[in-house]
PDB file of C-alpha atoms in Angstrom:
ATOM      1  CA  UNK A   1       0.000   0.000   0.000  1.00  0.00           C
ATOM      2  CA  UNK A   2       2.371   2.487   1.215  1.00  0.00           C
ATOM      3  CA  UNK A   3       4.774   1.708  -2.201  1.00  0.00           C
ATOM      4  CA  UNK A   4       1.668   2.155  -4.298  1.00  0.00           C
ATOM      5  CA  UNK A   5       1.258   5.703  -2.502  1.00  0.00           C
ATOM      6  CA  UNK A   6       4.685   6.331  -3.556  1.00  0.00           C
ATOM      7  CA  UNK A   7       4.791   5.916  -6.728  1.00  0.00           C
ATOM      8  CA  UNK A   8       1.273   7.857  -7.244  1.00  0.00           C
ATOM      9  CA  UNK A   9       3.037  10.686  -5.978  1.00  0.00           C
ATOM     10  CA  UNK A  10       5.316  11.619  -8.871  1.00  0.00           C
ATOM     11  CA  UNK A  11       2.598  11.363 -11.105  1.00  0.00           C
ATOM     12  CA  UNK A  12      -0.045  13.387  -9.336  1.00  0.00           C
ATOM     13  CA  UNK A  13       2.606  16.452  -8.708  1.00  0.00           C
ATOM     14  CA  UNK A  14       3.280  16.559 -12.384  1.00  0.00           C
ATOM     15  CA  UNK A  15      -0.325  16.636 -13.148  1.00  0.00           C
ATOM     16  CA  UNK A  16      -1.048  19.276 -10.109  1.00  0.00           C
ATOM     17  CA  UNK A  17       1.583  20.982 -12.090  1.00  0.00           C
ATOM     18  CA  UNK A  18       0.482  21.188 -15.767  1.00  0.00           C
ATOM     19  CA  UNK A  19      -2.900  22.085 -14.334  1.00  0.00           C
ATOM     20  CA  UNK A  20      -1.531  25.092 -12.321  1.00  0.00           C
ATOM     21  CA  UNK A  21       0.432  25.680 -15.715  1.00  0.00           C
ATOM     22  CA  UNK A  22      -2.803  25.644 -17.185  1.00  0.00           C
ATOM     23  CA  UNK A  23      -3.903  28.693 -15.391  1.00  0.00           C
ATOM     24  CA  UNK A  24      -1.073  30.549 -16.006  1.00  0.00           C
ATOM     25  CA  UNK A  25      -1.310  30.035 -19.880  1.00  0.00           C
ATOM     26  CA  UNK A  26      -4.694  31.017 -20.071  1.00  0.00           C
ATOM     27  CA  UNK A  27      -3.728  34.605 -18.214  1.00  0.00           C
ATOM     28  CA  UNK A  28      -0.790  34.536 -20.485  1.00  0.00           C
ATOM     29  CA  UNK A  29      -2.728  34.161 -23.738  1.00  0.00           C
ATOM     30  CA  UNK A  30      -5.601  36.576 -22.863  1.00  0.00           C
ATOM     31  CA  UNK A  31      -2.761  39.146 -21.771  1.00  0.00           C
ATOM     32  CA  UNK A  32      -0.463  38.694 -25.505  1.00  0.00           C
ATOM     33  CA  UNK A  33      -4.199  38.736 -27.661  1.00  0.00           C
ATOM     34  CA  UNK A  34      -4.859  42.002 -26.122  1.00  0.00           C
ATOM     35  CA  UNK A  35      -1.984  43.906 -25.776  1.00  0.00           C
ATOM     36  CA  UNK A  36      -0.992  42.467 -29.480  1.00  0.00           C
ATOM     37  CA  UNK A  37      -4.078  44.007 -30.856  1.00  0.00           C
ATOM     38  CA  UNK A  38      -4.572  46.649 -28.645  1.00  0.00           C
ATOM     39  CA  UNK A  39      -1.504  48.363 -28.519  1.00  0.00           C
ATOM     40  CA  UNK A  40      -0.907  49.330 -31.865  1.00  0.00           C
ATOM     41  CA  UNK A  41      -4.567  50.340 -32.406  1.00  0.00           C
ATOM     42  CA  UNK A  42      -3.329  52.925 -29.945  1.00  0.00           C
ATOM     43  CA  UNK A  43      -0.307  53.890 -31.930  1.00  0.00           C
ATOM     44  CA  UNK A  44      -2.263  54.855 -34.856  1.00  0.00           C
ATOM     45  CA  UNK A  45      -4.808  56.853 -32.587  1.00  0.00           C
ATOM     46  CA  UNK A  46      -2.282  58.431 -30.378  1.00  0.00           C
ATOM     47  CA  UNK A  47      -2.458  57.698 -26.474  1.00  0.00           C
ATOM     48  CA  UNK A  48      -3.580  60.697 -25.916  1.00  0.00           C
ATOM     49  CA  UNK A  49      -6.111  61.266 -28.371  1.00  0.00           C
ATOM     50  CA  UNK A  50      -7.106  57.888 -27.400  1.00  0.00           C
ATOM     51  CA  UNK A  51      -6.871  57.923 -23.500  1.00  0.00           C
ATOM     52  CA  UNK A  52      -7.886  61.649 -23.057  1.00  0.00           C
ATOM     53  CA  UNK A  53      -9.971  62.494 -26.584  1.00  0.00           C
ATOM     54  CA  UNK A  54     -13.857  63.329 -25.300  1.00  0.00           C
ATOM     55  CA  UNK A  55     -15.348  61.924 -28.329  1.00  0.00           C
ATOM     56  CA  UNK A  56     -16.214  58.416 -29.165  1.00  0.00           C
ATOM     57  CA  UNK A  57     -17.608  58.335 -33.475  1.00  0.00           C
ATOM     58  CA  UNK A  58     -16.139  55.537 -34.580  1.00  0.00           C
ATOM     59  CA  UNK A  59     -18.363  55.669 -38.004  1.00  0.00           C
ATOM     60  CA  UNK A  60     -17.781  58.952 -38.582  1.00  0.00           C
ATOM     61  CA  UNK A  61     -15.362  60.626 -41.563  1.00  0.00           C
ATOM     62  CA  UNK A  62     -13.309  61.303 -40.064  1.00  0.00           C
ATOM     63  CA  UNK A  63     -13.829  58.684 -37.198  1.00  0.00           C
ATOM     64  CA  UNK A  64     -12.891  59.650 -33.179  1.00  0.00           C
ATOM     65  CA  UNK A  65     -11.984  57.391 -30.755  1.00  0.00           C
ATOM     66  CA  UNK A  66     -11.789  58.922 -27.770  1.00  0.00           C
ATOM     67  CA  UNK A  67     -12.221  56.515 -24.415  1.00  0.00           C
ATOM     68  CA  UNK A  68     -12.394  59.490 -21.784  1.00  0.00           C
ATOM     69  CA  UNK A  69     -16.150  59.285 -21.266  1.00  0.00           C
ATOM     70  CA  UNK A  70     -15.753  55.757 -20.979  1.00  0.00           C
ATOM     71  CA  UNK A  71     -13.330  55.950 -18.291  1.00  0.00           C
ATOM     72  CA  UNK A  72     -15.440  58.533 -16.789  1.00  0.00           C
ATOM     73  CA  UNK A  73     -18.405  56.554 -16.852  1.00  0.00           C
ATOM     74  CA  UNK A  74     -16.315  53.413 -15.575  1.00  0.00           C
ATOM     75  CA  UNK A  75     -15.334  55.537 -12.124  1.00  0.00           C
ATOM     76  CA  UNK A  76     -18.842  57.115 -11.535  1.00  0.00           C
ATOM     77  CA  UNK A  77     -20.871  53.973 -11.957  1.00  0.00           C
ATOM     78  CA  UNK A  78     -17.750  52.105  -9.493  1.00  0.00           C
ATOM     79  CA  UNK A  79     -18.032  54.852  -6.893  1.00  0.00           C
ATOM     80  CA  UNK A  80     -21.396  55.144  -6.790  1.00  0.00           C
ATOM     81  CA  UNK A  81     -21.525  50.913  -6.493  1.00  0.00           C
ATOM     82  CA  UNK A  82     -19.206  51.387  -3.691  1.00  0.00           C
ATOM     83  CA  UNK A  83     -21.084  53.942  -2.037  1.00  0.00           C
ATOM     84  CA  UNK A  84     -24.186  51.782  -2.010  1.00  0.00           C
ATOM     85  CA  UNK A  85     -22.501  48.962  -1.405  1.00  0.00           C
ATOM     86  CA  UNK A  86     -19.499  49.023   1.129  1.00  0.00           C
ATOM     87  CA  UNK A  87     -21.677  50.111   4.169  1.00  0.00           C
ATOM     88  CA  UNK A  88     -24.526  47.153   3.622  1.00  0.00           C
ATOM     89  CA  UNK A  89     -21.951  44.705   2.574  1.00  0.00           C
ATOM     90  CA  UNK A  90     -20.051  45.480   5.744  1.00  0.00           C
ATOM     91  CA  UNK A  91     -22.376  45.892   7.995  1.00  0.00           C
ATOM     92  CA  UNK A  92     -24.491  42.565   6.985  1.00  0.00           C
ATOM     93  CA  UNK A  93     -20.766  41.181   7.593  1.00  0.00           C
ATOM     94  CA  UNK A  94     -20.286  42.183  10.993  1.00  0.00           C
ATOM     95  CA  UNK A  95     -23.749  41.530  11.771  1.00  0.00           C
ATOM     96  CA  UNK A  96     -23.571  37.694  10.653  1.00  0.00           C
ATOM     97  CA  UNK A  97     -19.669  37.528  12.275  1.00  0.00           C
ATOM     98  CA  UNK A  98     -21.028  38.852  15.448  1.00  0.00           C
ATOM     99  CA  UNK A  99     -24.734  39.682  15.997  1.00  0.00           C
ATOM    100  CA  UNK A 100     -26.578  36.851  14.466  1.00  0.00           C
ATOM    101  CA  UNK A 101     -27.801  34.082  15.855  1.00  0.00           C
ATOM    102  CA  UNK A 102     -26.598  30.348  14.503  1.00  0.00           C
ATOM    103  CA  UNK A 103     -31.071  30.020  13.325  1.00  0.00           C
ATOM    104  CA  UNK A 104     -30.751  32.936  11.753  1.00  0.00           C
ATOM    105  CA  UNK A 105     -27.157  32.756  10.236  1.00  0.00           C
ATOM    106  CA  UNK A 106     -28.650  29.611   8.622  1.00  0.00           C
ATOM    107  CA  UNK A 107     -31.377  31.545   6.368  1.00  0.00           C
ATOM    108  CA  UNK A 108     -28.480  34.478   5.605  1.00  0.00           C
ATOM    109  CA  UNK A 109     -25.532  32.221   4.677  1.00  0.00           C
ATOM    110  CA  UNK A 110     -27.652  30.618   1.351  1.00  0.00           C
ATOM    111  CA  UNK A 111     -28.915  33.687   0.745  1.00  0.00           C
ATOM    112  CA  UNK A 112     -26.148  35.274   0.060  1.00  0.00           C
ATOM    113  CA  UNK A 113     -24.494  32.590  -2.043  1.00  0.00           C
ATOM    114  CA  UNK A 114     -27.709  32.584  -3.807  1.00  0.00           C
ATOM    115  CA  UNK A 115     -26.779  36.544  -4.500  1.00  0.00           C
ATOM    116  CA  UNK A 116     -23.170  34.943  -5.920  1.00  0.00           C
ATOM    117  CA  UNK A 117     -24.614  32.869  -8.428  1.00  0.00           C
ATOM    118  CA  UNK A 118     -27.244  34.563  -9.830  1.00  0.00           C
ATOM    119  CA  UNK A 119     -26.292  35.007 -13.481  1.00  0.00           C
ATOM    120  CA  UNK A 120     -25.466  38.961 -14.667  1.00  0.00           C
ATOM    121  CA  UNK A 121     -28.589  38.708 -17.186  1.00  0.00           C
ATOM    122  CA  UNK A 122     -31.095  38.123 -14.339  1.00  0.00           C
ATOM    123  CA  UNK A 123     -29.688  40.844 -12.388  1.00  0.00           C
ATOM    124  CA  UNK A 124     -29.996  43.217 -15.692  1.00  0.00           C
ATOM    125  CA  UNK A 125     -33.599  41.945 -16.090  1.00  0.00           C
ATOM    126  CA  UNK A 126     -34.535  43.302 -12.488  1.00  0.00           C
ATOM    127  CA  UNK A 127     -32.191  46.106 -13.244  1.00  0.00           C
ATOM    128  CA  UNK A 128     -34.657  46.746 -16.419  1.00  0.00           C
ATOM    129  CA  UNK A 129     -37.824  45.864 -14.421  1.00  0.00           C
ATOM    130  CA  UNK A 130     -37.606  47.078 -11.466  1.00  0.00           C
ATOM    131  CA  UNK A 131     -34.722  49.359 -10.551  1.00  0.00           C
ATOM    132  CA  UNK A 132     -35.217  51.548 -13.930  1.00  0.00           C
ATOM    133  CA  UNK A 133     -39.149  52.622 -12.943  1.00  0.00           C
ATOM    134  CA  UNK A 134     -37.946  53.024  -9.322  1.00  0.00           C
ATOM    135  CA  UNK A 135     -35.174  55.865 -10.339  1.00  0.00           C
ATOM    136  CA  UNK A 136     -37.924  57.215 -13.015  1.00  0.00           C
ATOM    137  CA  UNK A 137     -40.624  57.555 -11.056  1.00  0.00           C
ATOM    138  CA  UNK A 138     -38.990  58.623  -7.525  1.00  0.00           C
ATOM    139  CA  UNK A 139     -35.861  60.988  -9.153  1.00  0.00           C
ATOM    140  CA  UNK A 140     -37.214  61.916 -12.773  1.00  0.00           C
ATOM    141  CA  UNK A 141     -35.255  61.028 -15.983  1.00  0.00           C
ATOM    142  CA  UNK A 142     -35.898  58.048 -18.210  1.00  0.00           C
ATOM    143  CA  UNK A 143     -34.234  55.832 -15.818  1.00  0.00           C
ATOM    144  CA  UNK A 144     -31.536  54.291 -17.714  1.00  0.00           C
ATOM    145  CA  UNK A 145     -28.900  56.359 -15.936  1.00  0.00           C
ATOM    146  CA  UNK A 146     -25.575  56.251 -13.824  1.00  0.00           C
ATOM    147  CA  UNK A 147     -27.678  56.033 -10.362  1.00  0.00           C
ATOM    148  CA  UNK A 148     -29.588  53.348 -11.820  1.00  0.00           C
ATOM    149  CA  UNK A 149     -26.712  51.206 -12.503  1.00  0.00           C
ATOM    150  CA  UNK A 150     -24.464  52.259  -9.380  1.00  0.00           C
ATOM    151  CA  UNK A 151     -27.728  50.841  -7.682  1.00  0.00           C
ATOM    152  CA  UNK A 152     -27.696  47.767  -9.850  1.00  0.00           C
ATOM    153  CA  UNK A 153     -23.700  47.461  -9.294  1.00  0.00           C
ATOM    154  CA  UNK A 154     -24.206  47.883  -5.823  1.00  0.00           C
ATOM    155  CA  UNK A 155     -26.515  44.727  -4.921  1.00  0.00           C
ATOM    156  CA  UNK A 156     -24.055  42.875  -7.209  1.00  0.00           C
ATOM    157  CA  UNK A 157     -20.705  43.698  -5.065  1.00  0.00           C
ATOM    158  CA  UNK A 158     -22.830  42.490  -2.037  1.00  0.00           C
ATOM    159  CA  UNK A 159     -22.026  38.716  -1.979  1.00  0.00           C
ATOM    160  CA  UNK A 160     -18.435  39.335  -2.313  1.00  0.00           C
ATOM    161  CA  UNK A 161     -18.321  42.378   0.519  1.00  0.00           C
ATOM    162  CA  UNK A 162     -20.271  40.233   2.809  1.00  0.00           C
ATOM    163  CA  UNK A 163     -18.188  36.507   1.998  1.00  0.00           C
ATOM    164  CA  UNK A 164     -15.017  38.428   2.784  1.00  0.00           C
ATOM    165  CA  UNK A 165     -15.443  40.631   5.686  1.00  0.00           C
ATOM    166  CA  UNK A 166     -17.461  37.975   7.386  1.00  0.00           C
ATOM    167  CA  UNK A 167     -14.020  35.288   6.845  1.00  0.00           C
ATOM    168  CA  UNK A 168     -12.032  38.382   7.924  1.00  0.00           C
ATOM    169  CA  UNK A 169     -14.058  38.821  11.180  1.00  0.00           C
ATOM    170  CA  UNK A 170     -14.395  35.352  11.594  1.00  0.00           C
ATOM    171  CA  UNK A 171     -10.976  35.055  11.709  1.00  0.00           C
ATOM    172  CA  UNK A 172      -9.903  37.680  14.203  1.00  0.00           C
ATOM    173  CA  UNK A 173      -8.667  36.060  17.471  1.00  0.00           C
ATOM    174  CA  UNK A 174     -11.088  35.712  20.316  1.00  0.00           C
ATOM    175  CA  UNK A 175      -8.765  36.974  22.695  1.00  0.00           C
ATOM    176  CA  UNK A 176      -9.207  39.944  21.362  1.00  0.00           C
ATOM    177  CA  UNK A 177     -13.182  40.049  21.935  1.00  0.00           C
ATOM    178  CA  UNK A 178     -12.432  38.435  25.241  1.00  0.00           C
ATOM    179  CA  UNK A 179      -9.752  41.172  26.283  1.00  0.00           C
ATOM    180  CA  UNK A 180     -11.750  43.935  25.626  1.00  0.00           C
ATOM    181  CA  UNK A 181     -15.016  42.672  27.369  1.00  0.00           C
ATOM    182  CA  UNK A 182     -12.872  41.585  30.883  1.00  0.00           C
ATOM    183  CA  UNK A 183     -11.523  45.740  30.531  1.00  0.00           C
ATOM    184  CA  UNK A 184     -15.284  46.293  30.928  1.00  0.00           C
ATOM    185  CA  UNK A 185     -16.225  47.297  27.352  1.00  0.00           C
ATOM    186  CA  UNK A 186     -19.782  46.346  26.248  1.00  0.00           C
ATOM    187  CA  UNK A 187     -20.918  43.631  23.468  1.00  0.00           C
ATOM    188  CA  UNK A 188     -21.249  45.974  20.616  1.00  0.00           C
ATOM    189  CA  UNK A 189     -17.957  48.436  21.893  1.00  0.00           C
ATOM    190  CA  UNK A 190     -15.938  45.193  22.000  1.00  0.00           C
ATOM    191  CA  UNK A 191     -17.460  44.490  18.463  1.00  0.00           C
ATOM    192  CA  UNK A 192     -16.461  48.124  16.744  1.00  0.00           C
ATOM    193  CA  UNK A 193     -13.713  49.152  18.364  1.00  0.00           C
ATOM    194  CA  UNK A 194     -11.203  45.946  18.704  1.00  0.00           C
ATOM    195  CA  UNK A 195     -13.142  43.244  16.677  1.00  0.00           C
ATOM    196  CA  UNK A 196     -13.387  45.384  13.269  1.00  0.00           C
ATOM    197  CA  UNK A 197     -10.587  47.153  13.478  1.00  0.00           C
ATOM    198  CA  UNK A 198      -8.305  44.081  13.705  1.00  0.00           C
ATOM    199  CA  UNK A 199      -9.927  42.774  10.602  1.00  0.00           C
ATOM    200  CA  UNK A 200      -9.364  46.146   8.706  1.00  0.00           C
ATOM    201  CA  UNK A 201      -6.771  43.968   6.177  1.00  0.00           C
ATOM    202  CA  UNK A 202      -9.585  41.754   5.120  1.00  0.00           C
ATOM    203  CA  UNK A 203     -12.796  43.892   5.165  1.00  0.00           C
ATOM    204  CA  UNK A 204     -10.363  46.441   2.521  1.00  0.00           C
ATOM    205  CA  UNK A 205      -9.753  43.558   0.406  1.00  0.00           C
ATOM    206  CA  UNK A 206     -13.379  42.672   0.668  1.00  0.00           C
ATOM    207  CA  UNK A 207     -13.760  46.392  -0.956  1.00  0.00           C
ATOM    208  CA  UNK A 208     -11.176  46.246  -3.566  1.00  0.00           C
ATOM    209  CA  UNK A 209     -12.242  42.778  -5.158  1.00  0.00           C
ATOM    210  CA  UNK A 210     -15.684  44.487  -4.846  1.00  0.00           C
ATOM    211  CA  UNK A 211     -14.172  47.158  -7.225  1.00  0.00           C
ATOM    212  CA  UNK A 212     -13.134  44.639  -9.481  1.00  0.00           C
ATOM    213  CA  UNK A 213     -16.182  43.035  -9.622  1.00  0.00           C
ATOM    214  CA  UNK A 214     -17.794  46.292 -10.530  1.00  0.00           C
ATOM    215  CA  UNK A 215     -15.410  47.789 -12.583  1.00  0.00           C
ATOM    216  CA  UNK A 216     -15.578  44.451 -14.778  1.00  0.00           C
ATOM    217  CA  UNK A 217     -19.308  43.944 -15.493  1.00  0.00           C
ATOM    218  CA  UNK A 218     -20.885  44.423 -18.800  1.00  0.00           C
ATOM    219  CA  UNK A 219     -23.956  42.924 -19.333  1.00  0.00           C
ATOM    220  CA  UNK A 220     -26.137  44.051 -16.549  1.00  0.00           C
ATOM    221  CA  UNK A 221     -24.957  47.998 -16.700  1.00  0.00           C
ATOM    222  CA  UNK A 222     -25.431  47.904 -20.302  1.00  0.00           C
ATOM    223  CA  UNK A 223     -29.186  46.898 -19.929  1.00  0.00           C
ATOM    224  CA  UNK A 224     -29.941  50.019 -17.414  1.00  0.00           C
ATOM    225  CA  UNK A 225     -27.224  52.796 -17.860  1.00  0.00           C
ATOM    226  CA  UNK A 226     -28.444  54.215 -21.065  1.00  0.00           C
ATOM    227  CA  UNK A 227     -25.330  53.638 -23.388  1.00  0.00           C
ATOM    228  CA  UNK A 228     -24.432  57.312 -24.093  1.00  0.00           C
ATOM    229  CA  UNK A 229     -20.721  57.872 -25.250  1.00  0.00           C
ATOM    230  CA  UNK A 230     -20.456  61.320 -24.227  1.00  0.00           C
ATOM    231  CA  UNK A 231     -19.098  62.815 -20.950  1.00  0.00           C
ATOM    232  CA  UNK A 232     -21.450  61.952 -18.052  1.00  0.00           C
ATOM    233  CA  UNK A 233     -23.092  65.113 -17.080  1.00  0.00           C
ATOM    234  CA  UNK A 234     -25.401  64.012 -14.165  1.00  0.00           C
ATOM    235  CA  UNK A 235     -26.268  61.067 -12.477  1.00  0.00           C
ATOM    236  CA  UNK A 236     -29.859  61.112 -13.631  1.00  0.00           C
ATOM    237  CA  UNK A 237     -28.529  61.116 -17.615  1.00  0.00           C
ATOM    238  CA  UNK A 238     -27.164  57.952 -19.816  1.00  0.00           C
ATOM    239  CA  UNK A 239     -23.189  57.107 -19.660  1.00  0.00           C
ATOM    240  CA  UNK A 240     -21.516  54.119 -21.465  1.00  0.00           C
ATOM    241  CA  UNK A 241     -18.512  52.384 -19.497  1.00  0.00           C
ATOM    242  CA  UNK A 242     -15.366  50.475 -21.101  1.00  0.00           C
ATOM    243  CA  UNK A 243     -17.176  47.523 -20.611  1.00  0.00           C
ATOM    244  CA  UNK A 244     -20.323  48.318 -21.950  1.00  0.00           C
ATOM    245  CA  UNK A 245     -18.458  49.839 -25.188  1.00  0.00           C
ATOM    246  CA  UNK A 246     -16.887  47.013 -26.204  1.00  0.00           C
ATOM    247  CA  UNK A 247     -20.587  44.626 -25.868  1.00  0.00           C
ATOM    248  CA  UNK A 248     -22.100  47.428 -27.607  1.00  0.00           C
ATOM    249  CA  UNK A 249     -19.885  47.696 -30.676  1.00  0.00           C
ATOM    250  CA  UNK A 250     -18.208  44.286 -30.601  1.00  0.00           C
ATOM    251  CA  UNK A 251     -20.515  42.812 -32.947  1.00  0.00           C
ATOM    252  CA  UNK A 252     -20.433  45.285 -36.133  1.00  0.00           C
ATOM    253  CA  UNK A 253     -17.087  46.650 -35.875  1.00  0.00           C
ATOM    254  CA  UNK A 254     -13.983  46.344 -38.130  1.00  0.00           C
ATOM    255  CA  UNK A 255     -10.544  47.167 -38.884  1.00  0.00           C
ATOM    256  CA  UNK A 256      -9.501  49.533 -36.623  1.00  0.00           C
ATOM    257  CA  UNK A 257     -12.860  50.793 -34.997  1.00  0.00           C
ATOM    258  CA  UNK A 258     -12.569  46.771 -34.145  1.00  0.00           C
ATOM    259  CA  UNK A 259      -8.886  47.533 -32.598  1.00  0.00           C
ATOM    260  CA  UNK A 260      -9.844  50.475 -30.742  1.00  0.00           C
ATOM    261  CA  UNK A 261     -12.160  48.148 -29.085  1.00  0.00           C
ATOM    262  CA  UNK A 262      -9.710  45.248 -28.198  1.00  0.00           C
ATOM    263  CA  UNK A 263      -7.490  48.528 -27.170  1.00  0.00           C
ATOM    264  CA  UNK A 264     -10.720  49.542 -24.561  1.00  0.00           C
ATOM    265  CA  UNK A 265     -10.225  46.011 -23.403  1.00  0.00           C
ATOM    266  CA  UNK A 266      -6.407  46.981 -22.513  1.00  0.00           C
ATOM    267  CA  UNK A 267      -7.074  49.988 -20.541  1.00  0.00           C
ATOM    268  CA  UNK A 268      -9.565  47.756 -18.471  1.00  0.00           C
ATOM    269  CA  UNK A 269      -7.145  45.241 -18.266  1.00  0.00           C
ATOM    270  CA  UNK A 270      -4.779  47.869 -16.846  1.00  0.00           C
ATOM    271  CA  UNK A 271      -7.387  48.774 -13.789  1.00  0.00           C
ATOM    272  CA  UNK A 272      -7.647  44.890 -13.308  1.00  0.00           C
ATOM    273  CA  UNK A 273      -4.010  44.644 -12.428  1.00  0.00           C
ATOM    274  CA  UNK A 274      -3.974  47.621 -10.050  1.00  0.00           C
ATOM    275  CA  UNK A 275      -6.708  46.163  -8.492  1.00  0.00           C
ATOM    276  CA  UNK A 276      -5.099  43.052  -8.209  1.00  0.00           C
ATOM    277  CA  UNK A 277      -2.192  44.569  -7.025  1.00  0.00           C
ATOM    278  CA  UNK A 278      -3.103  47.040  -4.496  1.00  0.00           C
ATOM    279  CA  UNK A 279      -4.586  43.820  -3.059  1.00  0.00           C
ATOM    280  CA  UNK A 280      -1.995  41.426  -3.198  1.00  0.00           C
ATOM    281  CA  UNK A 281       0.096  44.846  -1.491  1.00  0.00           C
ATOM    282  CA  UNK A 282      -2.800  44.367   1.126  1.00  0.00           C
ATOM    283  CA  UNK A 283      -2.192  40.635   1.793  1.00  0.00           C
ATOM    284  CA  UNK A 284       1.552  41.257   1.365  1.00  0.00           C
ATOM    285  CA  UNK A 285       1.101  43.489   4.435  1.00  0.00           C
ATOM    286  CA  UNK A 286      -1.607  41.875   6.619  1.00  0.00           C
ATOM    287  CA  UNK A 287       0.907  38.693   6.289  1.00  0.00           C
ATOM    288  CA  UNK A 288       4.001  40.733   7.540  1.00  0.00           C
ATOM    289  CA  UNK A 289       2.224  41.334  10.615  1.00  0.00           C
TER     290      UNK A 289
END
């Protein structure tokens, strides 16, 4: 038996292996398709006509291709998802970590996984149906607007806000509770002052892949934000964001309007990777400690 076990071993590494390679490959590949196309597109724009030009015609003569309002529209939709967001993602987190009861804990926890896996479409349609006539009929407008889909953005940013602060908080060391309640601190003071703050590293990365997750959607925002390329001017009026250029256009484009696209698709690659980075820099420094 054991000799059996150790000759299994050699083989199951190298196959651990090629499927860890396999990850790194496909990050690879997506990484050298974009920047291959994508780069030169912006050569023959110019960077900065590209990055900073205010006006997206792509079927005009002569054509534009100016991202800014794009960009623009990509940060107001985020920070308005994070605004809605952060605090009810949190606080449902440190209400479930700390609060809750185990009976009630047990009707929250598949509720919020259910929030996880519900498909981007079906939040779009309730975006469409629901959300839309809400911000039309309470704020004026037609609806299909930046508040619409910060709202939309925000529900969507829940399950991960809530899954990670609540492992964060989970994982602080009871001591700590215990400490601060035998110095004669109440329940919810031993909660928010020592509990929280000593899973500050976790709940931030809780926010930052929450970002992600907003930054990267597409198919929901494009069904309630209007699809306007032109500067946002209000968050009542119509925006378009990176993503929702590129599903917009995809479809009919060519030659370089086509390129400009896969280009978009670099620039939102680019706020991927600071995402990612600022928090693996978060890890990096909650794991020093």
């Amino acid at each position: 038996m054991f000799m059996k076990t150790k000759y299994l071993e050699k083989p199951m590494k190298i196959v651990f292996f090629i499927t860890a390679l396999t990850a790194v490959l496909a990050v690879l590949l997506i990484c050298v398709f974009l920047f291959a196309n994508g780069v030169p597109a912006m050569g023959k724009i110019g960077l900065f006509s590209f990055l900073g030009g205010k006006d997206w015609s792509p079927t005009d003569t002569p054509s534009s291709f100016g991202i800014l309002p794009m960009i623009m529209g990509s940060i107001y939709t985020t920070f308005g998802a994070i605004i809605i967001g952060v605090p009810i993602g949190l606080m449902t987190a440190i209400f479930m970590a700390r609060f809750s009861t185990k009976r009630i804990n047990k009707f929250l926890n598949p509720v919020v996984e259910l929030l996880a896996g519900i498909p981007s479409i079906i939040y779009g349609f309730f975006g469409l149906q629901v959300i839309v006539p809400f911000v039309r009929d309470s704020f004026g407008g037609n609806g299909n607007s930046i508040l619409t889909a910060s709202l939309l953005l925000g529900f969507m940013i829940l399950p991960t806000i809530i899954a990670v602060s609540k492992a964060s908080l989970d994982a602080v060391d009871k001591t700590y509770y215990e400490g601060a309640l035998a110095l004669g601190a109440s329940h919810e003071k031993s909660v928010m002052k020592v509990v929280v703050p000593a899973a500050k590293s976790g709940i931030i990365a809780a926010v930052v892949l929450g970002i992600g997750r907003a930054i990267g959607e597409a198919m929901a925002v494009t069904m309630v934000i209007g699809n306007q390329a032109r500067m946002p001017i209000g968050l009542l009026k119509g925006a378009r964001t990176l993503t929702t250029n590129i599903v917009s256009e995809m479809s009919y484009a060519a030659d370089l309007h086509r390129e400009a696209l896969i280009a978009t698709g670099v620039v939102l690659l680019v706020f991927i990777l600071i995402i990612n980075l600022v928090l693996a820099l978060i890890n990096k420094k909650a794991g020093g400690r």
